[in-house]
Short mmCIF file of C-alpha atoms in Angstrom, two decimals:
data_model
loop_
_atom_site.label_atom_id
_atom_site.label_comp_id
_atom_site.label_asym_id
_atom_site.label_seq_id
_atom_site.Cartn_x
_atom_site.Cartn_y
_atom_site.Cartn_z
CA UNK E 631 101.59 73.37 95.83
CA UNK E 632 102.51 71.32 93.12
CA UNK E 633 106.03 72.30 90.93
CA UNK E 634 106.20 70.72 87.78
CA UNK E 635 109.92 69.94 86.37
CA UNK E 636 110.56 69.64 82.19
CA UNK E 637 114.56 69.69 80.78
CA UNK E 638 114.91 70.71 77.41
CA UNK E 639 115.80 67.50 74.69
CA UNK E 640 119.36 67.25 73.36
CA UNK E 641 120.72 68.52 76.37
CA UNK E 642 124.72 66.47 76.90
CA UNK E 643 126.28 69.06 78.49
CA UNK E 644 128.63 66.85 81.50
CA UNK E 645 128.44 70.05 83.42
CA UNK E 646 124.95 71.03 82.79
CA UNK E 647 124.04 67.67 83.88
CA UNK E 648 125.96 67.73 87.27
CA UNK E 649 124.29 70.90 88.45
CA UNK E 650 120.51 70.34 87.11
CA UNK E 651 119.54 67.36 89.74
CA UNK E 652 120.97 69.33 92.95
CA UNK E 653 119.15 72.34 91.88
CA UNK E 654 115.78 70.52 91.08
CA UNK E 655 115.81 69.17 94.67
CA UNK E 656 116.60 72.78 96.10
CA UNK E 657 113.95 74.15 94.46
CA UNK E 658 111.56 71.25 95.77
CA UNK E 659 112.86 71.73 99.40
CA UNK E 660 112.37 75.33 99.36
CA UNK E 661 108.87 74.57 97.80
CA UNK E 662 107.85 72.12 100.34
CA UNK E 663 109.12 74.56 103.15
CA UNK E 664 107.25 77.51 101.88
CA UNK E 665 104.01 75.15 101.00
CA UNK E 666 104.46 74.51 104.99
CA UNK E 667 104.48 78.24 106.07
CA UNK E 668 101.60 79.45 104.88
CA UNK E 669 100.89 83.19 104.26
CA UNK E 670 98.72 86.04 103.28
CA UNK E 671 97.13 83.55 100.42
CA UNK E 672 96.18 80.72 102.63
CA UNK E 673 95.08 82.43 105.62
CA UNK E 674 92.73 85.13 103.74
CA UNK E 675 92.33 83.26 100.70
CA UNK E 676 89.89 80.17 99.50
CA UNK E 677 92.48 77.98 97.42
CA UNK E 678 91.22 76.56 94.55
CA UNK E 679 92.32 74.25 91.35
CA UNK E 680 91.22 75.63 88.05
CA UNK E 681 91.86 73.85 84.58
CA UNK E 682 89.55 76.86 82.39
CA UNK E 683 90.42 79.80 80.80
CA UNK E 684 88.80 81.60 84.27
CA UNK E 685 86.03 81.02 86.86
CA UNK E 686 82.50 82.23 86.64
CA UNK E 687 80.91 82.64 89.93
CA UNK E 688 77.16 82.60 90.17
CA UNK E 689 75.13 84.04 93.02
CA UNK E 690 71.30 83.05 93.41
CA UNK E 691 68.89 84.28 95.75
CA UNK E 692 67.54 81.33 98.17
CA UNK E 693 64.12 79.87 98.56
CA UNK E 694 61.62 82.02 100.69
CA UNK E 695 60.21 80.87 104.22
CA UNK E 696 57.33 78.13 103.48
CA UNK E 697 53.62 79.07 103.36
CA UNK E 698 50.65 78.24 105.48
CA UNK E 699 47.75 76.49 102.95
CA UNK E 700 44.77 75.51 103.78
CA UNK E 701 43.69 71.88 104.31
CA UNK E 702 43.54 70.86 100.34
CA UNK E 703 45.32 73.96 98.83
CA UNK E 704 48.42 73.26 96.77
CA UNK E 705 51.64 74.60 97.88
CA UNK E 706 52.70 78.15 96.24
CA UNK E 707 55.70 77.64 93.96
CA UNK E 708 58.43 79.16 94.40
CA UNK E 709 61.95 79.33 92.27
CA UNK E 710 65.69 80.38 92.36
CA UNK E 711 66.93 83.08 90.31
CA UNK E 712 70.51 84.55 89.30
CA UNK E 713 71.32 87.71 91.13
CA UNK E 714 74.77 88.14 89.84
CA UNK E 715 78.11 86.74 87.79
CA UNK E 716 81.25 87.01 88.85
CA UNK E 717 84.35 86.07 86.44
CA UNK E 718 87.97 85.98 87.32
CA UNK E 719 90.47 85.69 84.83
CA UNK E 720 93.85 83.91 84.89
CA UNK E 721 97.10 85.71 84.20
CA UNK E 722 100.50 84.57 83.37
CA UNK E 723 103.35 85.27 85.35
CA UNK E 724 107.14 83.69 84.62
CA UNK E 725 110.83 84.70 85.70
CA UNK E 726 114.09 83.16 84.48
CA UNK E 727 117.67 82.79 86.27
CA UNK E 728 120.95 82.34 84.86
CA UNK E 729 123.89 79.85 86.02
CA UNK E 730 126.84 81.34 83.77
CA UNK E 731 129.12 79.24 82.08
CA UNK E 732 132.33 80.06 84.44
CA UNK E 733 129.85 78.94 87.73
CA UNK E 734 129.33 75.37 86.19
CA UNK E 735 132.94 74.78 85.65
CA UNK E 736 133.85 76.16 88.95
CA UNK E 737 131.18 74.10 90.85
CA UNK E 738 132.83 70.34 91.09
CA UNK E 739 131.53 69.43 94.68
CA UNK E 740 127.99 70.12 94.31
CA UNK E 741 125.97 72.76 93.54
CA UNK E 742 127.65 76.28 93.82
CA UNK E 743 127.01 78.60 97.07
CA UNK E 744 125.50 81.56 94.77
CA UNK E 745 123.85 78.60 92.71
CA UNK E 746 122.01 77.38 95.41
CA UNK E 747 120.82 80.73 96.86
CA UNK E 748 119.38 81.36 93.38
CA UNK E 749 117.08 78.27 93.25
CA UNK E 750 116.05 79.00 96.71
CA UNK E 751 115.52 82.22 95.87
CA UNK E 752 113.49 81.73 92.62
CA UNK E 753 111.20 79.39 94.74
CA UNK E 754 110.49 82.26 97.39
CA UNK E 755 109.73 84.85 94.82
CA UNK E 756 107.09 82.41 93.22
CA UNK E 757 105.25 82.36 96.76
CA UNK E 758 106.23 86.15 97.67
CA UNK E 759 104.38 86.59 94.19
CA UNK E 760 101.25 84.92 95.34
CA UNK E 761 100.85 86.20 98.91
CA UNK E 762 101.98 89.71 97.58
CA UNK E 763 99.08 89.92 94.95
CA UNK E 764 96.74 88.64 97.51
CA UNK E 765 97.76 91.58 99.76
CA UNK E 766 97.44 93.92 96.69
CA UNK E 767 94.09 92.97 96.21
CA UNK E 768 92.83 93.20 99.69
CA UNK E 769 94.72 97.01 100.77
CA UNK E 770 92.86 97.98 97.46
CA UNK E 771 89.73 97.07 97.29
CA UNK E 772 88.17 100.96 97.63
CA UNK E 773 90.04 100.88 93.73
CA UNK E 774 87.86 99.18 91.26
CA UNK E 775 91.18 98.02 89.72
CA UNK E 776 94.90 98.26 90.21
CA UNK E 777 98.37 97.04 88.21
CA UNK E 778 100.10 94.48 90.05
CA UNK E 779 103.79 93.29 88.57
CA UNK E 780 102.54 95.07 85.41
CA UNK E 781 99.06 93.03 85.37
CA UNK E 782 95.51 94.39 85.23
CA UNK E 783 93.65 93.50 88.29
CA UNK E 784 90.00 93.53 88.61
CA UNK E 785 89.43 94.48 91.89
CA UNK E 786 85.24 94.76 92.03
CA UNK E 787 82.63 92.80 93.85
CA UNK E 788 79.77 91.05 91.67
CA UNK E 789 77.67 93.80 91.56
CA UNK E 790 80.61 96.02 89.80
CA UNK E 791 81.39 98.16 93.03
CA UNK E 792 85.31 98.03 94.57
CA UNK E 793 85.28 95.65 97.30
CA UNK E 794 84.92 97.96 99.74
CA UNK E 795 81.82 100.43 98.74
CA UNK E 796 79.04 102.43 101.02
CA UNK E 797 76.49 101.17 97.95
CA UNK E 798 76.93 97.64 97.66
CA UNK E 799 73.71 96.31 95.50
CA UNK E 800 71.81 93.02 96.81
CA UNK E 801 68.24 91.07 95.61
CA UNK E 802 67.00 90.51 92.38
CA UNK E 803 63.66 90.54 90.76
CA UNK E 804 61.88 90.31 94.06
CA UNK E 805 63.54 92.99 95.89
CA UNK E 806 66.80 94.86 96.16
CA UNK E 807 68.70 97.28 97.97
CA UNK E 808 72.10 98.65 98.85
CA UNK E 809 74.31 98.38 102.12
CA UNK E 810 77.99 99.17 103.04
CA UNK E 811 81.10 97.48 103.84
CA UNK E 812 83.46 100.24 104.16
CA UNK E 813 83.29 103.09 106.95
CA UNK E 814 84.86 105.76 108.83
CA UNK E 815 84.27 106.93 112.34
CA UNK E 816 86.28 106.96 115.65
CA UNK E 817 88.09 103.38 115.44
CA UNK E 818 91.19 103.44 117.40
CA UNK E 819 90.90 106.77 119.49
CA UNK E 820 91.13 110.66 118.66
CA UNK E 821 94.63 112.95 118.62
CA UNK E 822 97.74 112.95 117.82
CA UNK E 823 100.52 110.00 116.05
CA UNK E 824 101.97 110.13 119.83
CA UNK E 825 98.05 109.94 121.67
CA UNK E 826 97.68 108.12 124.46
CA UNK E 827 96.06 104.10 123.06
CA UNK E 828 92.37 104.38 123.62
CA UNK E 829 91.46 100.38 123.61
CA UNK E 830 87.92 101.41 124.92
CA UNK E 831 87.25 103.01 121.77
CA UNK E 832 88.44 100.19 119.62
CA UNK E 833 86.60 97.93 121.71
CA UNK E 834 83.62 99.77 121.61
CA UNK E 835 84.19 99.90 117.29
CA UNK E 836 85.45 96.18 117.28
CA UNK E 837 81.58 95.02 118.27
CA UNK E 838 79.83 97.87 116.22
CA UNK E 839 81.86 96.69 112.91
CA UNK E 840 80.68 93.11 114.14
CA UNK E 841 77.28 93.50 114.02
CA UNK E 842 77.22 95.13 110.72
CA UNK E 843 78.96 92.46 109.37
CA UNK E 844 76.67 89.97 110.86
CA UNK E 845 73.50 92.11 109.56
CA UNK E 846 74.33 92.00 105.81
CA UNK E 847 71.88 90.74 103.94
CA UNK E 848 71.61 87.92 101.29
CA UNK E 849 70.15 88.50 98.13
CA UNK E 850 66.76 87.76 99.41
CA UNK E 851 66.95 90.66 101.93
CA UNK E 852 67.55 88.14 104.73
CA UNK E 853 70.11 88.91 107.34
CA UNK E 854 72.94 86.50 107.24
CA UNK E 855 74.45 86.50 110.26
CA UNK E 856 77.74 85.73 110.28
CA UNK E 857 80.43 86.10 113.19
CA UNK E 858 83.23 88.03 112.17
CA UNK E 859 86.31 86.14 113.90
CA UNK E 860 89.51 87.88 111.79
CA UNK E 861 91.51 91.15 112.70
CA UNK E 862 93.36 92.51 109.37
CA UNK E 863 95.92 95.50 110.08
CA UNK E 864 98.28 97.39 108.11
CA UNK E 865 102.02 96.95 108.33
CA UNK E 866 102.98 100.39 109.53
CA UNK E 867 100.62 101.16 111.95
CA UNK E 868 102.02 99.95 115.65
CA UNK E 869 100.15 101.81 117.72
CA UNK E 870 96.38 100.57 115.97
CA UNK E 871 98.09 97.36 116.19
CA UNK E 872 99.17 97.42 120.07
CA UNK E 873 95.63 98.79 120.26
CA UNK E 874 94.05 95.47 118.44
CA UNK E 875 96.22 92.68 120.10
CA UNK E 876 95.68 94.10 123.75
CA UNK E 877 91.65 94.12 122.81
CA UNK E 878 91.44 90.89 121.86
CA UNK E 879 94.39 89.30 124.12
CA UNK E 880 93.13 90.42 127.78
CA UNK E 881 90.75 88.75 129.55
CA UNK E 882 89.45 91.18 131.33
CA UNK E 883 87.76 95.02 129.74
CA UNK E 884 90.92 97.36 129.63
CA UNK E 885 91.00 101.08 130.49
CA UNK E 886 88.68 100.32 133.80
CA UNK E 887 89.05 99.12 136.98
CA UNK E 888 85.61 97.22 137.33
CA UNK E 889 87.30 94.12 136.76
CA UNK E 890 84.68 94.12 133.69
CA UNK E 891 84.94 90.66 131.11
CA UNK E 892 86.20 90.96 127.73
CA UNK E 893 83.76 89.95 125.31
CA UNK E 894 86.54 90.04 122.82
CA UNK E 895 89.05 87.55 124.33
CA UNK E 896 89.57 84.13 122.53
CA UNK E 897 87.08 85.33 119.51
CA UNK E 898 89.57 87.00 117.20
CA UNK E 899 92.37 86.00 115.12
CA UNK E 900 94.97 89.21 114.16
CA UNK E 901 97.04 89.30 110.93
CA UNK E 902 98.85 91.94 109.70
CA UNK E 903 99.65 92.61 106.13
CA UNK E 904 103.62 93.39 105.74
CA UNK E 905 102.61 95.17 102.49
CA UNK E 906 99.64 97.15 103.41
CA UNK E 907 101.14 100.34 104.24
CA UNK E 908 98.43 103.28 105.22
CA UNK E 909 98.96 106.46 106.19
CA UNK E 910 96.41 106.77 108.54
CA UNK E 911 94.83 104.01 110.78
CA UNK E 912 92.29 101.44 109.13
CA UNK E 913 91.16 98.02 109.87
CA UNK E 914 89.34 95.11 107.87
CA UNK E 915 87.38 92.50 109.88
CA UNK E 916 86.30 89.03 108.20
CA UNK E 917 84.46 86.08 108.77
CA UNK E 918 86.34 82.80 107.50
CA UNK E 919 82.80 80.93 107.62
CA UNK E 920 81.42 83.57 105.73
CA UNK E 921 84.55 83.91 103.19
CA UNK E 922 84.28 80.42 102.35
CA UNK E 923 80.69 79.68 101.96
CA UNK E 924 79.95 83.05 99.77
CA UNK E 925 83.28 82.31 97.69
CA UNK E 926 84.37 85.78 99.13
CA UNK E 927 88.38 86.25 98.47
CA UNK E 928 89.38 83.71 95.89
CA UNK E 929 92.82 82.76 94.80
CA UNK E 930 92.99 80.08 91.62
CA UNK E 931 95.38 78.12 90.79
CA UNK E 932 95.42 77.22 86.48
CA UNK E 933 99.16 76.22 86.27
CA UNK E 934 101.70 75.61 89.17
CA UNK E 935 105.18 76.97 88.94
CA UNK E 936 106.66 74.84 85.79
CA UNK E 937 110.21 75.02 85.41
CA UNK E 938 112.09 74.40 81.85
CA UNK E 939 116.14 74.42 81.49
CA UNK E 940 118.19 74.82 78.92
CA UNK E 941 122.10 75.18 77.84
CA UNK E 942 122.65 78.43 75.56
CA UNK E 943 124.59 77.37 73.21
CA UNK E 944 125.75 81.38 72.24
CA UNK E 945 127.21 81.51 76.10
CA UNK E 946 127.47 78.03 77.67
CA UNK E 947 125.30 79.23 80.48
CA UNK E 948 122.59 77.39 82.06
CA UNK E 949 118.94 78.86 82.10
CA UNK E 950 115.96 77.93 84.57
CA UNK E 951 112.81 80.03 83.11
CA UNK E 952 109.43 79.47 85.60
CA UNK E 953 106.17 79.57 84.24
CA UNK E 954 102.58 80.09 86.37
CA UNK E 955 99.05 81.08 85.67
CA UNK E 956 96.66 81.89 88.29
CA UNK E 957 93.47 84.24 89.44
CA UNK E 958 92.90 86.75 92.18
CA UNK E 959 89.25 87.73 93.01
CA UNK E 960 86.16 88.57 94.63
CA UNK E 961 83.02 86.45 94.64
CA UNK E 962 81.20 88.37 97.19
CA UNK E 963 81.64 91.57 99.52
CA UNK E 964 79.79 90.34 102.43
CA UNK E 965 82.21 88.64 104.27
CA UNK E 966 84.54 91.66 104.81
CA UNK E 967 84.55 94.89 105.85
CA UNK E 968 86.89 98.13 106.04
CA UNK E 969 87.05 100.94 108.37
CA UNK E 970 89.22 103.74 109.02
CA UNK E 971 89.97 106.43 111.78
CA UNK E 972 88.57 109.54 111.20
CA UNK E 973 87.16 112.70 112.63
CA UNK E 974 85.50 113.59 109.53
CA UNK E 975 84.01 112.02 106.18
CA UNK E 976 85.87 110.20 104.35
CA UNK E 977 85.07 109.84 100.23
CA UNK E 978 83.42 106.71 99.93
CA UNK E 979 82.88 105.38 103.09
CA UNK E 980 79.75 105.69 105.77
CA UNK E 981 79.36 107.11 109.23
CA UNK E 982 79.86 104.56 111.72
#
């Protein structure tokens, strides 16, 4: 992740000049730590460059199966055509931080303790901003839209549904249909918030939520058949989560004593979202293969984090202001899926 550095002209100011170089390379160390870490955006997110206003994404339906022809028939011609049209739209986002005038006086070896932890700290948020809005986007996709940091988030699929709907639309002129990506049924087990963990029933859910992830269909009605290989759970749920990592980290079935495989060892990666906080038990799966080659959760990058600085002349103090533009979106729906624990219906969603 590129951070782009600019200092305002006519700036003299001995004491201005002693503190702006020290904080410039904080800011780049904590960037370069932070690029290093990873997060919510890069593990759930395609990462892309943009240098538009936004980015259209453009779904076509794929050639049919070839035809038998007799001996001296032509071939039957066949064509692509656009099934749907997906934009995401940049937004601005920018934050500012103060060095007073009595700091810069006081701060002759260096830059200043509280200084420092400012710069540092003004590189985290940029990140926390990025991963945060990612996770915003993802824990509410049933929502059509939502307000993140005060922006307006479009939060739909390319055929105008939330993310997560029980009518998704696919197909075009040829044919068309709807399927689901968001359900209900008995996930994790049935009872109480202190129930006894019922992995058998989340293992038996894990492969039913697989396969109707690998059945969605393209927009020519053809199964795709991706493997869903990624766990998603919410922040405050332990017990789905003790559930999900004993699943998918034992070798052998649990809750038996057949000595029974585990189809689900070594095939699933588990994050949990910090932010997502539920108040009942849900869980997404994904396939990365199919994320990235449907342009499923997209994250756009228009402007990196540009810093300015500047002496006030009305206070003496020192001012960093940061400056970023980038999109959050979905290209596609089929790539994920969302279901929750539940004895009953729940408003949107299909029976398992």
């Amino acid at each position: 992740m590129a951070i782009l550095f600019s200092k305002s002209s006519g700036v003299n100011n001995a004491q201005v000049g002693r503190l702006e170089t020290p904080i410039k390379m904080v800011i780049e160390h904590e960037s370069d730590l932070q690029t290093k870490q990873g997060g919510i955006r890069d593990w759930l997110f395609n990462v892309e460059r943009s240098a538009k206003f936004g980015e259209t994404i453009v779904g076509q339906n794929e050639f049919d199966v070839f035809q038998a022809a007799v001996e001296g028939a032509g071939a039957e011609n066949d064509d692509l055509q656009e099934t749907y049209r997906k934009f995401i739209e940049h937004i601005q986002f920018m934050k500012e931080f103060t060095i007073t005038a009595e700091m810069m006086e006081d701060a002759a070896y260096g830059v200043a303790a509280d200084a420092k932890r400012r710069a540092e700290n003004f590189t985290r948020a940029y990140y926390k901003t990025q991963h945060k809005i990612c996770e915003y986007a993802l824990a509410h996709g049933t929502a059509a839209s939502g307000t993140f940091a005060r922006a307006a988030l479009d939060l739909t699929a390319p055929d105008g549904k939330p993310l997560f709907s029980s009518s998704h639309k696919w197909g075009g002129k040829r044919q068309s249909g709807t399927q689901s990506n968001y359900f209900w049924g008995d996930i994790f087990g049935t009872g109480t918030d202190t129930r006894t963990l019922s992995t058998t029933a989340f293992e038996e859910a894990l492969a039913e939520l697989a396969v109707k992830l690998r059945n969605m269909k393209d927009e020519n009605g053809d199964i795709l058949g991706y493997t869903a290989d990624t766990i998603i759970l919410p922040g405050n749920r332990p017990l789905a989560e003790t559930i999900a990592k004993k699943v998918c980290g034992s070798e052998g079935a649990t809750g038996n004593g057949y000595n029974d495989i585990n189809l689900h060892f070594g095939n699933w990666n588990v994050i949990v979202m910090p932010n997502w906080q539920t108040s009942d038990d849900r869980v997404m799966i994904m396939s990365r293969e199919a994320n990235k080659n449907l342009s499923g959760n997209m994250f756009y990058n228009r402007v990196p984090l540009t810093v300015t600085s500047w002496c006030d002349n009305h206070t003496g103090n020192y001012i960093w202001n940061g400056r970023c533009r980038f999109g959050v979106g979905f290209g596609s729906y089929k790539h994920i899926l969302l279901a929750v624990d539940a004895a009953s219906a729940v408003t949107g969603a299909t029976s398992l």
